[in-house]
PDB file of C-alpha atoms in Angstrom:
ATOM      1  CA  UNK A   1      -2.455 -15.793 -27.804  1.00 88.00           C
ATOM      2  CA  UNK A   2      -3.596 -18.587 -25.802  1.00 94.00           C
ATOM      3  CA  UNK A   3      -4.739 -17.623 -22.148  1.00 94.00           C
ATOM      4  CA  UNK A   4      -6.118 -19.913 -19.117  1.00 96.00           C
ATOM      5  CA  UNK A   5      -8.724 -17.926 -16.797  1.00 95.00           C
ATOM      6  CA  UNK A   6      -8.707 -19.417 -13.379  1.00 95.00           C
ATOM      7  CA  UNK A   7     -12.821 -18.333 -11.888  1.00 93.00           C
ATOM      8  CA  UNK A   8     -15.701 -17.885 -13.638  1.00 92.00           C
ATOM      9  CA  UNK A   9     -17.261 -15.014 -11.767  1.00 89.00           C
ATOM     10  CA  UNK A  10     -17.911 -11.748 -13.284  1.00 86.00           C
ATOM     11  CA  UNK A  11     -14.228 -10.827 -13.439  1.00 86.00           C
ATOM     12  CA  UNK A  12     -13.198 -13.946 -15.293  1.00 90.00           C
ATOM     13  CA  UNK A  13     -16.431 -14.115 -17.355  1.00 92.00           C
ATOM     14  CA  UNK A  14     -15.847 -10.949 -18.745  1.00 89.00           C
ATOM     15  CA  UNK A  15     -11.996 -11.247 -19.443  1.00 89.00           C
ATOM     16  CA  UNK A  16     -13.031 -14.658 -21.116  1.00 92.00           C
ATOM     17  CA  UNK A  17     -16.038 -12.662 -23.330  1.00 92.00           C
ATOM     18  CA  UNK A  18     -13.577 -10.258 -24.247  1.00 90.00           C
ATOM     19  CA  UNK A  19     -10.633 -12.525 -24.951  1.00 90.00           C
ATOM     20  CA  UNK A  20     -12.689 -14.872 -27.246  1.00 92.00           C
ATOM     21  CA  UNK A  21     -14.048 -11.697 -29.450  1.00 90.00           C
ATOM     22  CA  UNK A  22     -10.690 -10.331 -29.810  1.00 90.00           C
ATOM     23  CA  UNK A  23      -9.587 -13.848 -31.246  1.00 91.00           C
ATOM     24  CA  UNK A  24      -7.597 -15.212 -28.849  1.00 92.00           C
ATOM     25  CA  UNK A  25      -7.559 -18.898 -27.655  1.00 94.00           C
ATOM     26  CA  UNK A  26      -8.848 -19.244 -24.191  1.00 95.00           C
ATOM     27  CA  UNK A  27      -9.933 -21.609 -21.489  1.00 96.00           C
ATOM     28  CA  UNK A  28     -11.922 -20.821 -18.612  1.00 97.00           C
ATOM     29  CA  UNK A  29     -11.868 -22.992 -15.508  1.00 97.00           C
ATOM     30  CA  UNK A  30     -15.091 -22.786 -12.909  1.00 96.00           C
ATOM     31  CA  UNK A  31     -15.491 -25.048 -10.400  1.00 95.00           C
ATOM     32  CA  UNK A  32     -19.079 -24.211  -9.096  1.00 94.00           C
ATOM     33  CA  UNK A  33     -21.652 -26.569 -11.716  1.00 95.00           C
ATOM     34  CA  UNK A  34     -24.137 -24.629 -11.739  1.00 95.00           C
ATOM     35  CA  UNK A  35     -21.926 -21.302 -12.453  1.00 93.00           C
ATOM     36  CA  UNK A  36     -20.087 -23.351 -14.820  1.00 96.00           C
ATOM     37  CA  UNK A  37     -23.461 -25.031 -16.851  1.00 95.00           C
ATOM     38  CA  UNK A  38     -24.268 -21.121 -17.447  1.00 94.00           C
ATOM     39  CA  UNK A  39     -20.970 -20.321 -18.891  1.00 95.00           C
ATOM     40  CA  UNK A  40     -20.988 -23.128 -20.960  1.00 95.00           C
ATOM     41  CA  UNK A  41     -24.156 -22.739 -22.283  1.00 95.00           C
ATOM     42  CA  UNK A  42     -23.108 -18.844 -23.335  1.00 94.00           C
ATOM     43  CA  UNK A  43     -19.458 -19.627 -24.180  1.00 94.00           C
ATOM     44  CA  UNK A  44     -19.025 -23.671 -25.429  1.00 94.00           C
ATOM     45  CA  UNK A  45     -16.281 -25.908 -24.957  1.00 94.00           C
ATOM     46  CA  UNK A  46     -13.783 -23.204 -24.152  1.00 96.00           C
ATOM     47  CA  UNK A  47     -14.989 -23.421 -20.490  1.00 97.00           C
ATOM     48  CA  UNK A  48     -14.259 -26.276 -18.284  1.00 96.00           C
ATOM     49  CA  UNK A  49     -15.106 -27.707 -14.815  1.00 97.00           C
ATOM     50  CA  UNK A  50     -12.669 -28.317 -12.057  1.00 96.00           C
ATOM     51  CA  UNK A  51     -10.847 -26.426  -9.297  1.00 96.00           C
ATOM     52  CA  UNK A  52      -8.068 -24.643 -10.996  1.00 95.00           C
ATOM     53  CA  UNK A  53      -5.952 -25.304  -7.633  1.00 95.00           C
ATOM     54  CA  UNK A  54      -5.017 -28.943  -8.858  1.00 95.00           C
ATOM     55  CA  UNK A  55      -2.480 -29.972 -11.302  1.00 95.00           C
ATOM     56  CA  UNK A  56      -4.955 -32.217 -13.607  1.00 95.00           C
ATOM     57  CA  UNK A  57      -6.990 -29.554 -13.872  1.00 96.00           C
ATOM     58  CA  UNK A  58      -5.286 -27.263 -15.113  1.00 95.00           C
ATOM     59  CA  UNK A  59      -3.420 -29.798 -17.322  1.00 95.00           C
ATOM     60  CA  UNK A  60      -6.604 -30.546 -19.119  1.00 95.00           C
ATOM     61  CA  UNK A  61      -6.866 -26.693 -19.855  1.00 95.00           C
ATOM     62  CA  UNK A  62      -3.165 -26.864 -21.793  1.00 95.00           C
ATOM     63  CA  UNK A  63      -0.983 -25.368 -18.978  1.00 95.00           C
ATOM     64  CA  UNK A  64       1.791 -27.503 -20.290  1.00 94.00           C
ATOM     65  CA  UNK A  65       1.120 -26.265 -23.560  1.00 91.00           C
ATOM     66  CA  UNK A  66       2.362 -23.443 -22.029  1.00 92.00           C
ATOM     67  CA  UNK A  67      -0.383 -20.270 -22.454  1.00 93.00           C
ATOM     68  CA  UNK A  68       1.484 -17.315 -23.121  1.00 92.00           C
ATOM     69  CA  UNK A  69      -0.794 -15.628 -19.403  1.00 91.00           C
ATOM     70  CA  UNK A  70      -2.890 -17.073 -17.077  1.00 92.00           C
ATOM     71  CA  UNK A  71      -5.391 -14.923 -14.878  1.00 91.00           C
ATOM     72  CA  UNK A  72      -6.236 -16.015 -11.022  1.00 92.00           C
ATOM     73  CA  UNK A  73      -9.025 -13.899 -10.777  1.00 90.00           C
ATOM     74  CA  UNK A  74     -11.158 -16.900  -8.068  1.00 92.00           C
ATOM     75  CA  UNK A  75     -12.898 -15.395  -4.943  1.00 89.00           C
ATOM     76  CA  UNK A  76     -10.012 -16.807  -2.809  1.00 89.00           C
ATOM     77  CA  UNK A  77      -6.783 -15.516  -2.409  1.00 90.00           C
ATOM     78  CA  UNK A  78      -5.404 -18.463  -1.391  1.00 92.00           C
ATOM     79  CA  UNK A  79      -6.325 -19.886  -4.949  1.00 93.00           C
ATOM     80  CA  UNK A  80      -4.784 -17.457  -6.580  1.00 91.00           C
ATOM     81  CA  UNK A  81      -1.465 -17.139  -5.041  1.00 92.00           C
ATOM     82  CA  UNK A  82      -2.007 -21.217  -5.403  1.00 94.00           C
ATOM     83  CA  UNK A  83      -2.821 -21.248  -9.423  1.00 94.00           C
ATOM     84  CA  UNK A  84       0.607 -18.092 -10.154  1.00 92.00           C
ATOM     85  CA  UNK A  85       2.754 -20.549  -8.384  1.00 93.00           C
ATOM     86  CA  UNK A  86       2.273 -23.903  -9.826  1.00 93.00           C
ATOM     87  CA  UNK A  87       1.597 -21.732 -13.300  1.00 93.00           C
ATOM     88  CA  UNK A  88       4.740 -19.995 -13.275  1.00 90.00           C
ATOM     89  CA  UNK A  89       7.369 -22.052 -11.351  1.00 90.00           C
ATOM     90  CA  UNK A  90       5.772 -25.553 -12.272  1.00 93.00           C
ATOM     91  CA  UNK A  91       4.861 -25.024 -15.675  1.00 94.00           C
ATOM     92  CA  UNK A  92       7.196 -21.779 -16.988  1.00 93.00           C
ATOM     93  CA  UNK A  93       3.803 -19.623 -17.829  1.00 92.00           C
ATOM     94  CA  UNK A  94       5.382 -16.461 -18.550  1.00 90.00           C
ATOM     95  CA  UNK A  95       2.824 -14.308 -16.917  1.00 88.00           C
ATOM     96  CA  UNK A  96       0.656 -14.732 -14.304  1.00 87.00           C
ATOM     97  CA  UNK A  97      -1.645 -12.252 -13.294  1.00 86.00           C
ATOM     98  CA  UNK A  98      -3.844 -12.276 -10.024  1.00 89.00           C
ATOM     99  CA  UNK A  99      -6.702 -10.655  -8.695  1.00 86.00           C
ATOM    100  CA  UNK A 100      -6.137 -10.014  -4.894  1.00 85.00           C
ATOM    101  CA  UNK A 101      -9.543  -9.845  -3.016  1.00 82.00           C
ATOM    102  CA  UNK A 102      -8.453  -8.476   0.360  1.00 82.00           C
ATOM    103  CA  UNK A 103      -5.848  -5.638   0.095  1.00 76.00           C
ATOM    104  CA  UNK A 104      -4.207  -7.444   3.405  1.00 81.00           C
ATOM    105  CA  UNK A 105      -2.686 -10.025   1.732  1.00 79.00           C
ATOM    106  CA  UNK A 106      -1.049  -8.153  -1.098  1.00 77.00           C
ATOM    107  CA  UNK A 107       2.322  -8.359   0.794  1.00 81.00           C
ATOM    108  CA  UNK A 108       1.986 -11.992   0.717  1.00 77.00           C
ATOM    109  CA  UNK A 109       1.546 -12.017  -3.179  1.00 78.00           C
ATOM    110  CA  UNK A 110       4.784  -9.405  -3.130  1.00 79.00           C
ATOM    111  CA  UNK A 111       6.318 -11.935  -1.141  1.00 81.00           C
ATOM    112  CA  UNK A 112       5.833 -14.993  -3.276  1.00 78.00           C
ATOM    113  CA  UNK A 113       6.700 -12.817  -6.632  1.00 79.00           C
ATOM    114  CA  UNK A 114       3.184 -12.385  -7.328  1.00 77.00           C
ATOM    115  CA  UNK A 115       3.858  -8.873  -8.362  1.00 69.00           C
ATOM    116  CA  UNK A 116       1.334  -8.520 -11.190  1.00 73.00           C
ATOM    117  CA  UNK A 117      -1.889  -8.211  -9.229  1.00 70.00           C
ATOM    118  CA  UNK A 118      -5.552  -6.625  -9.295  1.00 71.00           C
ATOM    119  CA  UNK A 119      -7.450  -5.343  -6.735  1.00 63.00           C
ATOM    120  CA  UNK A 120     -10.542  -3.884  -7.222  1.00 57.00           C
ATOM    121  CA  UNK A 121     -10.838  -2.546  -3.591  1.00 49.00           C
ATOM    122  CA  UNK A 122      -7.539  -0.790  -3.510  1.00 48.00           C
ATOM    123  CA  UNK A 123      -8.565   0.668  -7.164  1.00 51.00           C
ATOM    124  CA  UNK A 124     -11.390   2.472  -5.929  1.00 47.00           C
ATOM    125  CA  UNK A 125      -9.934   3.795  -2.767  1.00 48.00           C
ATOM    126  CA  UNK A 126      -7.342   5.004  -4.685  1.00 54.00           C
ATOM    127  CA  UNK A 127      -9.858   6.949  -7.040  1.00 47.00           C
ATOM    128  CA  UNK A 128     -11.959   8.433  -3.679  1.00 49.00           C
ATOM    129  CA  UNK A 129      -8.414   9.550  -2.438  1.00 50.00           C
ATOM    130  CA  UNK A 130      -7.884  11.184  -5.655  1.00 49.00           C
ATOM    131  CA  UNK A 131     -11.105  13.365  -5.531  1.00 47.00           C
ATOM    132  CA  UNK A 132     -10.621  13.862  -1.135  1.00 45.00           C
ATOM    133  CA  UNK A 133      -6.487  13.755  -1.119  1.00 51.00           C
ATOM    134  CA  UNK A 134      -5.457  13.159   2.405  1.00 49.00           C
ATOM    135  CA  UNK A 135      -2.323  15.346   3.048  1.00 52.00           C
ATOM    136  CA  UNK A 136      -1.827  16.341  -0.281  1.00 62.00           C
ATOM    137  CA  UNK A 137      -0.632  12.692  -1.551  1.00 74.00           C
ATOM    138  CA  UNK A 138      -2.283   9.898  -3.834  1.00 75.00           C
ATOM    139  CA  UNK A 139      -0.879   6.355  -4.579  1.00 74.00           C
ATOM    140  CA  UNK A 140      -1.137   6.222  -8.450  1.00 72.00           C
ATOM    141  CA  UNK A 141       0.243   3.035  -8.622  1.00 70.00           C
ATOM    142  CA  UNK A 142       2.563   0.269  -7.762  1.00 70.00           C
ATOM    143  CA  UNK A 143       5.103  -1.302  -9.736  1.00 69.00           C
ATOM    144  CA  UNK A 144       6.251  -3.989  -7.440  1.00 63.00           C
ATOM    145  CA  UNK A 145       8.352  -5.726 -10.326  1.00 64.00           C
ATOM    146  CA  UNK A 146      10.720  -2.770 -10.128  1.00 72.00           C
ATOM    147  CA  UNK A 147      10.362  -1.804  -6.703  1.00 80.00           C
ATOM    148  CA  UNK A 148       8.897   2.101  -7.254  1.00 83.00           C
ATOM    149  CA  UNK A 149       5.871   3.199  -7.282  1.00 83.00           C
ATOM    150  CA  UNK A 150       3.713   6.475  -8.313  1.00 82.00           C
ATOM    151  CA  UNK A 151       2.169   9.460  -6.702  1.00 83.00           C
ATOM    152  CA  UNK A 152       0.452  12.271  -7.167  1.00 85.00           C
ATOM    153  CA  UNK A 153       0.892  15.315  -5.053  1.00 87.00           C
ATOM    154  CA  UNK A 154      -1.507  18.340  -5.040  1.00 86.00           C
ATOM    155  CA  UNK A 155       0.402  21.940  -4.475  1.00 89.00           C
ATOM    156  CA  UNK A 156      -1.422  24.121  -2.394  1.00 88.00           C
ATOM    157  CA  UNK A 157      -0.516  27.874  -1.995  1.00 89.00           C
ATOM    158  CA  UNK A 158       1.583  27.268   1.576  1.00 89.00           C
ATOM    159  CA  UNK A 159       3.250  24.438   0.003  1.00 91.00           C
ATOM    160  CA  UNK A 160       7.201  24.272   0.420  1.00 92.00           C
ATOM    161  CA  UNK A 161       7.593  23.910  -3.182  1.00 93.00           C
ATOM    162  CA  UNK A 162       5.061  26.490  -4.995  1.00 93.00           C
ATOM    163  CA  UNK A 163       6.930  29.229  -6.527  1.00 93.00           C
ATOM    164  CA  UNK A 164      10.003  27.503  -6.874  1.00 93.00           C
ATOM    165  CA  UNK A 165      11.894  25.562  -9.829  1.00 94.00           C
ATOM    166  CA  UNK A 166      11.964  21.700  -9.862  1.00 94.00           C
ATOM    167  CA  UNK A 167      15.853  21.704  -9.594  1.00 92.00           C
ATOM    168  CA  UNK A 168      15.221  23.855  -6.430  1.00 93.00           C
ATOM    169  CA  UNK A 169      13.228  21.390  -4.651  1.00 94.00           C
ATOM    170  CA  UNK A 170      15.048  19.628  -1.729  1.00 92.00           C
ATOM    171  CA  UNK A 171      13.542  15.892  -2.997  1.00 93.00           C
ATOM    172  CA  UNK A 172      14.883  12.895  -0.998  1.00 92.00           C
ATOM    173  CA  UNK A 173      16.731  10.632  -2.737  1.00 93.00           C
ATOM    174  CA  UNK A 174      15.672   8.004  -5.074  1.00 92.00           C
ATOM    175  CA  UNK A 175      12.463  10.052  -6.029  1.00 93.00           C
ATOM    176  CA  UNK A 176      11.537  12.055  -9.055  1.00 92.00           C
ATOM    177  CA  UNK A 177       9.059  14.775 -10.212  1.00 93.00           C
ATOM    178  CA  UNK A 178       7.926  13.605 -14.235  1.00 91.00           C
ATOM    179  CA  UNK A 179       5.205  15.279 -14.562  1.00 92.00           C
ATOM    180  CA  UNK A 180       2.772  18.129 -13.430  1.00 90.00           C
ATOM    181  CA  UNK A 181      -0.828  18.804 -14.501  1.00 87.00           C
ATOM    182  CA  UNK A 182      -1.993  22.404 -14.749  1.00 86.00           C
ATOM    183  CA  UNK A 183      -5.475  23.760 -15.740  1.00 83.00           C
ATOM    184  CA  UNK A 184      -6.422  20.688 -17.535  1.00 78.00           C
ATOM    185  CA  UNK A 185      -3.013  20.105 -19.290  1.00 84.00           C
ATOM    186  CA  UNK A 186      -0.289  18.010 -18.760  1.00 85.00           C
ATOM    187  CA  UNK A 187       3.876  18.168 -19.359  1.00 89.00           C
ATOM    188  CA  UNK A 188       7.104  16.902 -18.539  1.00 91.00           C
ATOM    189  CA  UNK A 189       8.582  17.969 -15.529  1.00 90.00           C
ATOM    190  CA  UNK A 190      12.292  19.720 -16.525  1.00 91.00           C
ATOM    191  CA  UNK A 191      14.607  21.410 -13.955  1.00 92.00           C
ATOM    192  CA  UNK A 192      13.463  24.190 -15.047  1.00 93.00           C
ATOM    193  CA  UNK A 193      10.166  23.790 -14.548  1.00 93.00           C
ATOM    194  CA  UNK A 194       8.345  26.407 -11.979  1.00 94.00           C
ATOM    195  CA  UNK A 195       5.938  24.670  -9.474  1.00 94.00           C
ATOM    196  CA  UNK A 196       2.559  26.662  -8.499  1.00 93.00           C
ATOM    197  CA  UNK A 197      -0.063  26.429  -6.224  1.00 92.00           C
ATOM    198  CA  UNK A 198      -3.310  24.140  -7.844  1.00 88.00           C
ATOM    199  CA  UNK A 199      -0.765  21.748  -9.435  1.00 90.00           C
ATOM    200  CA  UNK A 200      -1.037  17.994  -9.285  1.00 87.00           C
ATOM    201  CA  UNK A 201       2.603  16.607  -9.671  1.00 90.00           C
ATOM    202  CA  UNK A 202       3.248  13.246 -10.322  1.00 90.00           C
ATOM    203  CA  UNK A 203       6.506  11.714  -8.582  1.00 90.00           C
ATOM    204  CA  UNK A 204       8.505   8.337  -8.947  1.00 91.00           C
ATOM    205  CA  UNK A 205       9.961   7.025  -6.027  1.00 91.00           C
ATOM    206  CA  UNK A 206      10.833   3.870  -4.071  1.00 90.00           C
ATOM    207  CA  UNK A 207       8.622   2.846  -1.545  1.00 86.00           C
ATOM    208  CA  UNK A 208       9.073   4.257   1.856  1.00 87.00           C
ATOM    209  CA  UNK A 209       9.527   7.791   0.859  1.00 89.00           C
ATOM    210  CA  UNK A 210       6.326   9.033   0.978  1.00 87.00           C
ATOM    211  CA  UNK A 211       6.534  10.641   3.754  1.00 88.00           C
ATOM    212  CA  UNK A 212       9.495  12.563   2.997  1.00 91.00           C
ATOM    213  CA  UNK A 213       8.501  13.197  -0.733  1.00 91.00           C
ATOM    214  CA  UNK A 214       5.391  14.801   0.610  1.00 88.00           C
ATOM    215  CA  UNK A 215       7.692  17.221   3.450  1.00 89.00           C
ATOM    216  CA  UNK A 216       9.523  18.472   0.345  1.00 92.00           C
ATOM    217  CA  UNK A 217       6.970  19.213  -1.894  1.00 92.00           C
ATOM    218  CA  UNK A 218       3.069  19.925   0.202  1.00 88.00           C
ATOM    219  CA  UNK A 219       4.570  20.269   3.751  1.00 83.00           C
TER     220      UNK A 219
END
């Protein structure tokens, strides 16, 4: 595979350390010289200096070649959205991939078809939410590509739905129990299945029916 990482800070660093002992072909663009004399001193040639926002930049790192991915993983959001546009609709990269820095400007990524994004801060709240749920609900994850998402739901004894079988459940449309965890151990979720209190459910749904989702199954 032949990749082009856009940022040399740690997150790009480390994808390029990893990608080059797996085998893969990789260039790493840094614009900061003294950031980029360090990398190039650890890595060699595959690293090169330039802002990865303009075109001869990233032409000298083969994005006409084209790399099968390219990672915007820069400080600046801007970049990024920048370096997945001119990758993908410029050059016909077949993946981009961008880190998003400020969780506020994800809908702007979403809005430009940047839907295969990173962000580190929205990763970790998502992990505190799972060990404090608020209301009984945790974001899992987003696949914007599809337009659905995941959630997890933790039962509590007053809960609408503990006691009662999955087919029972009054679930809104266009959500979907698949799967419940229970003392350690997961399964599939079948109509059949009997909800109890201390289960964490996960549901796919479409966006927008959180709220509802949670009414039917925590209260």
């Amino acid at each position: 595979m032949y990749a082009v990482v856009a940022g040399g800070g740690k997150v790009g660093a480390n994808i390029t350390r990893s990608l080059v002992r797996m085998g893969h072909e990789v260039t790493l663009v840094e614009q900061r010289r003294d950031r980029f004399e360090l990398l190039e001193a650890e890595l060699g040639p595959v690293v090169l200096l330039g802002d990865a926002t303009e075109i001869h930049v990233l032409e000298l790192a083969g994005i006409a070649r084209p790399p099968q991915i390219i990672l915007a993983v820069t400080g600046d959001d801007e970049d990024n959205i920048v370096i997945s546009q001119i990758a993908k609709e410029r050059y016909g990269v077949p993946k981009a991939i961008a880190r998003v820095n400020d969780p506020r400007n994800q809908p702007h990524f979403d809005i430009l078809g940047i839907t295969q994004t990173v962000c580190a801060t929205s990763g970790l709240l998502g992990l505190v939410e799972h060990e404090v749920p608020e209301h009984g609900l945790v974001k899992l994850l987003e696949l914007r590509g599809e337009g659905l998402e995941l959630v997890e739901l933790h039962v509590h004894a007053d809960a609408p739905a503990a006691g009662k079988r999955v087919a029972g459940i009054a679930l809104p449309d266009g959500a979907k129990l698949v799967s419940v965890m229970r003392n350690g151990v997961g399964e599939i979720v079948r109509d059949e299945t009997v909800i109890r209190p201390g289960d964490q459910v996960v549901a796919i749904l479409k966006p927008g029916l959180e709220d509802r989702l949670r009414r039917a199954v925590v209260g």
